[in-house]
Amino acid sequence: MSSPAERYAAARRRAAQASQFPALDEFALDLGFDLDDFQREACQALERGSGVLVCAPTGAGKTVVGEFAVHLALRGTPARPAAADGGEQPPTRRKCFYTTPIKALSNQKYHDLVDRYGAEQVGLLTGDNAINGDAPVVVMTTEVLRNMLYAGSATLEGLAYVVMDEVHYLADRFRGGVWEEVIIHLPASVTLVSLSATVSNAEEFADWLVTVRGETAVVVSEHRPVPLWQHMLVGKRMFDLFHDADAARKHDVHPELLRYTRDTVRRLELGEGRSAGPGAGRRGPRWRGPMRPDIVDRLDREGLLPAILFIFSRAGCAAAVQQCLAAGLRLTSPEERAEIRRVVESRVTAIPGEDLTVLGYWEWLDGLERGLAAHHAGMLPVFKEVVEELFVRGLVKAVFATETLALGINMPARCVVLERLVKFNGEAHVDLTPGEYTQLTGRAGRRGIDVEGHAVVVWSPETDPRHVAGLASTRTYPLRSSFRPSYNMAVNLVGTVGADPARALLESSFAQFQADRSVVGLARQVQRNTETIEAYGVEAACHHGDFDEYFALRVAIADRERAIARQGQTQRKAAAVASLERLRVGDVIRVPAGRRAGLAVVLDPATGGFGEPRPLVLTQDRWAGRVSPGDFTTPAEVLARIRVPKHFNHRSPAARRDLAAEVSGTGLDRHGGRRGGRSRQAAGEDHRLNQLRTELRNHPCHGCPDREEHARWAERSRRLEKDTEELRQRVAGRTGSLARTFDRIVALLTARGYLSADGGVTDAGRMLGRIWTEADLLVAECLRRGVWDGLSPAELAAAVSVVVFEARRDVDERAGLPRGPVADAVDETLKLWGEIEADEAGRGLTVTREPDLGFAWPIYRWARGEALAKVLASGHEIDGEMPAGDFVRWSRQVVDLLGQLADSGGASADLRSTARQAIAAVNRGVLAYHFST
């Protein structure tokens, strides 16, 4: 308890602050809660006229600072004497733009601000919505503001504050550059409010902000308003990761947890290593962690719901819900179930009934009514939105989600569970970083609701508690710029400020700021590597001859063998494709590899002429789905034929059971005879490979008794030399690197007629400056060459899809295309891409991504009015049908590009009209609902 004197002194300080910061005092009165120290410090800096960078954990209340900027703008500049008649000028009307990285966040913030300030004071501008865009407060995506700045929009008049929520998005490799463009190009009169997650190099980022924006206060808070407790679930036992807060600061794992996990690992190792007594040679107990329904039930019993359970797989999230349903979990009361059904039915009324069935609506609703749901990018957007609403309202208790939820809208929980600490990043399985761990677990603990939040990591023998402690205790999440010049950016910069000032602007980017600081460290690493390579060379030296020459032969042989193996793989894939194309309904085949290996009967040969054949089959294990050539290491062979009922419903469990029994009844061996190793005939007949092997055997070093020891040192040297060469290139390219890239882009654009020789922007360049897509130059070239002229609306949608779509994972086969005009247009697009790629490679530029044909058939069929089931089945996916969420997301991007074509001055009148018709054709069914929300 403070003394009366201390309370009096505190009251005096508050009174002094109120007189010094009257706007903050007004703002705080309406909040309904006391400001935290970091919020007050940041708001005071704003009222003093300084820009501010606020770094704080998820859920700490950073957005209060952004809302204070809104308050300052609406409050206006104080009235001041002006005219000779002695009257006062009214307060000057000022504007505030509130930018967010994603549309869902923009929509949420718009509704929050409307609730506080009224609809007449607040507007919304996203790619899908334009509401009251001339309001004094406008919420928008960051790209919208970037486009305004380049276009010199009149809406910018009177702009006083820009709030950049989630400014750490500038590290995003696809969109991050937009944030830097905005920060650099905003008028000097605009005060910037940057809100970021906790990053470890906040001071570096602030130093850069000072150089480009002037005075910027840095406010960093590590404090979580709701304490977070870390746990590990080992089998059926839950342990605290740390004994107390002091142990957490020291990364000291709870001794009981360490002891129990070590004992568990020891028991597993002893069990697997048994070799004596009855059953010798039998494998011992294999670790089986807690089942997902058991985890949810445990959280329910301990009062830790609502919870988000992160599973880094879309299929895993869907499977988790099914497992909980099969286990009979029910987390809701009858009243909650009725409310859930009411909310769901009110949100899906616009979606046709046949589409709901295709989308798995009834299974989804069953899960929701039991308080269970999945949340991932493959879901229909409206389904995700319903899950989010029901979870925030406490009606859905357990959500199984991919990591994309951590980047989405405000959806806090009492508890967060991490099933694994490894995720697939699109190329490989990688460990979670401390920053990712912090971001995921930051969802735990709802301010004003929970006294504390809880994060639970599910233990497995590969999970070291000390590693988890390091993730939980480390605050190493550095902000790294992903900024690089693009063609669109170049013509806009040259058109706005001229070539030389544009180059200077690029050199003021955060990317260049970081690059210049890093060169010293890189140069030191090159020197150390060079000394190590020399030492390796001494160890690899051979007195029989030149070992470098000998080792080069070994490398050449390995490269040649890999090339031959790839060629053989292509031939095998072609044979598998041909065999699948010959299949008929009722053929019994053997799937030799993959998760569905075994006997299967063909239900639908699916040789519709688009893409590779992916027949629908039913396996003897009762799984029905599509298989692809990737599942066949050898051509598919028809082993028998059975009768398939004419109207067979593969979604019926009973029908699957009966037909699978017939497959098993054929008496065929499930796995068949194992084939011998792959033929090496091709390798044996390769003349160049034989020549290299002969040279290797005849080399003096081949007979050296220490040959393999020398080779190990030579291999280390080769790898280090490769790494060092990359470092040298980075050192050479860092200083002034962005300006050099810009000069190369300008040279290419000049050669192609987008910029004139004297540095002006041509008509083609002005058209390019209004194309906002990753393949901006390719789109501009297609318009100039008339590649898309004369197409029907559906054909146009398919043709433009190849420049926006990008498959989640690489597939070896090129997707098929509708024959005729679409195929011709895509062929022309690919030729143009080849020309651009060659031009870029010749100038040392990052090449434009190759067009991806995988979405052409789905969007073509959809624009022609075909059923959603057929559309999703025609997607060029590895795992079967295209997820509905992916279809909607890529359709939105196609519509966005079509909208740009419809408004483009570089497109013919006919093409603009066709683009508008294509947009209307695409915006139906699930797309019409999406675009109306």
PDB file of N, CA, C and O in Angstrom, residues 223 806 862:
ATOM      1  N   HIS A 223       6.727  -7.232 -22.186  1.00  0.00           N
ATOM      2  CA  HIS A 223       5.770  -7.688 -21.178  1.00  0.00           C
ATOM      3  C   HIS A 223       4.482  -8.180 -21.817  1.00  0.00           C
ATOM      4  O   HIS A 223       3.893  -7.498 -22.663  1.00  0.00           O
ATOM      5  N   GLU A 806       0.253 -20.194 -58.928  1.00  0.00           N
ATOM      6  CA  GLU A 806       1.497 -20.875 -58.566  1.00  0.00           C
ATOM      7  C   GLU A 806       1.146 -22.062 -57.680  1.00  0.00           C
ATOM      8  O   GLU A 806       0.555 -21.895 -56.620  1.00  0.00           O
ATOM      9  N   TRP A 862     -15.204 -23.331 -64.626  1.00  0.00           N
ATOM     10  CA  TRP A 862     -16.065 -22.534 -63.755  1.00  0.00           C
ATOM     11  C   TRP A 862     -16.684 -21.375 -64.537  1.00  0.00           C
ATOM     12  O   TRP A 862     -17.888 -21.105 -64.417  1.00  0.00           O
TER      13      TRP A 862
END
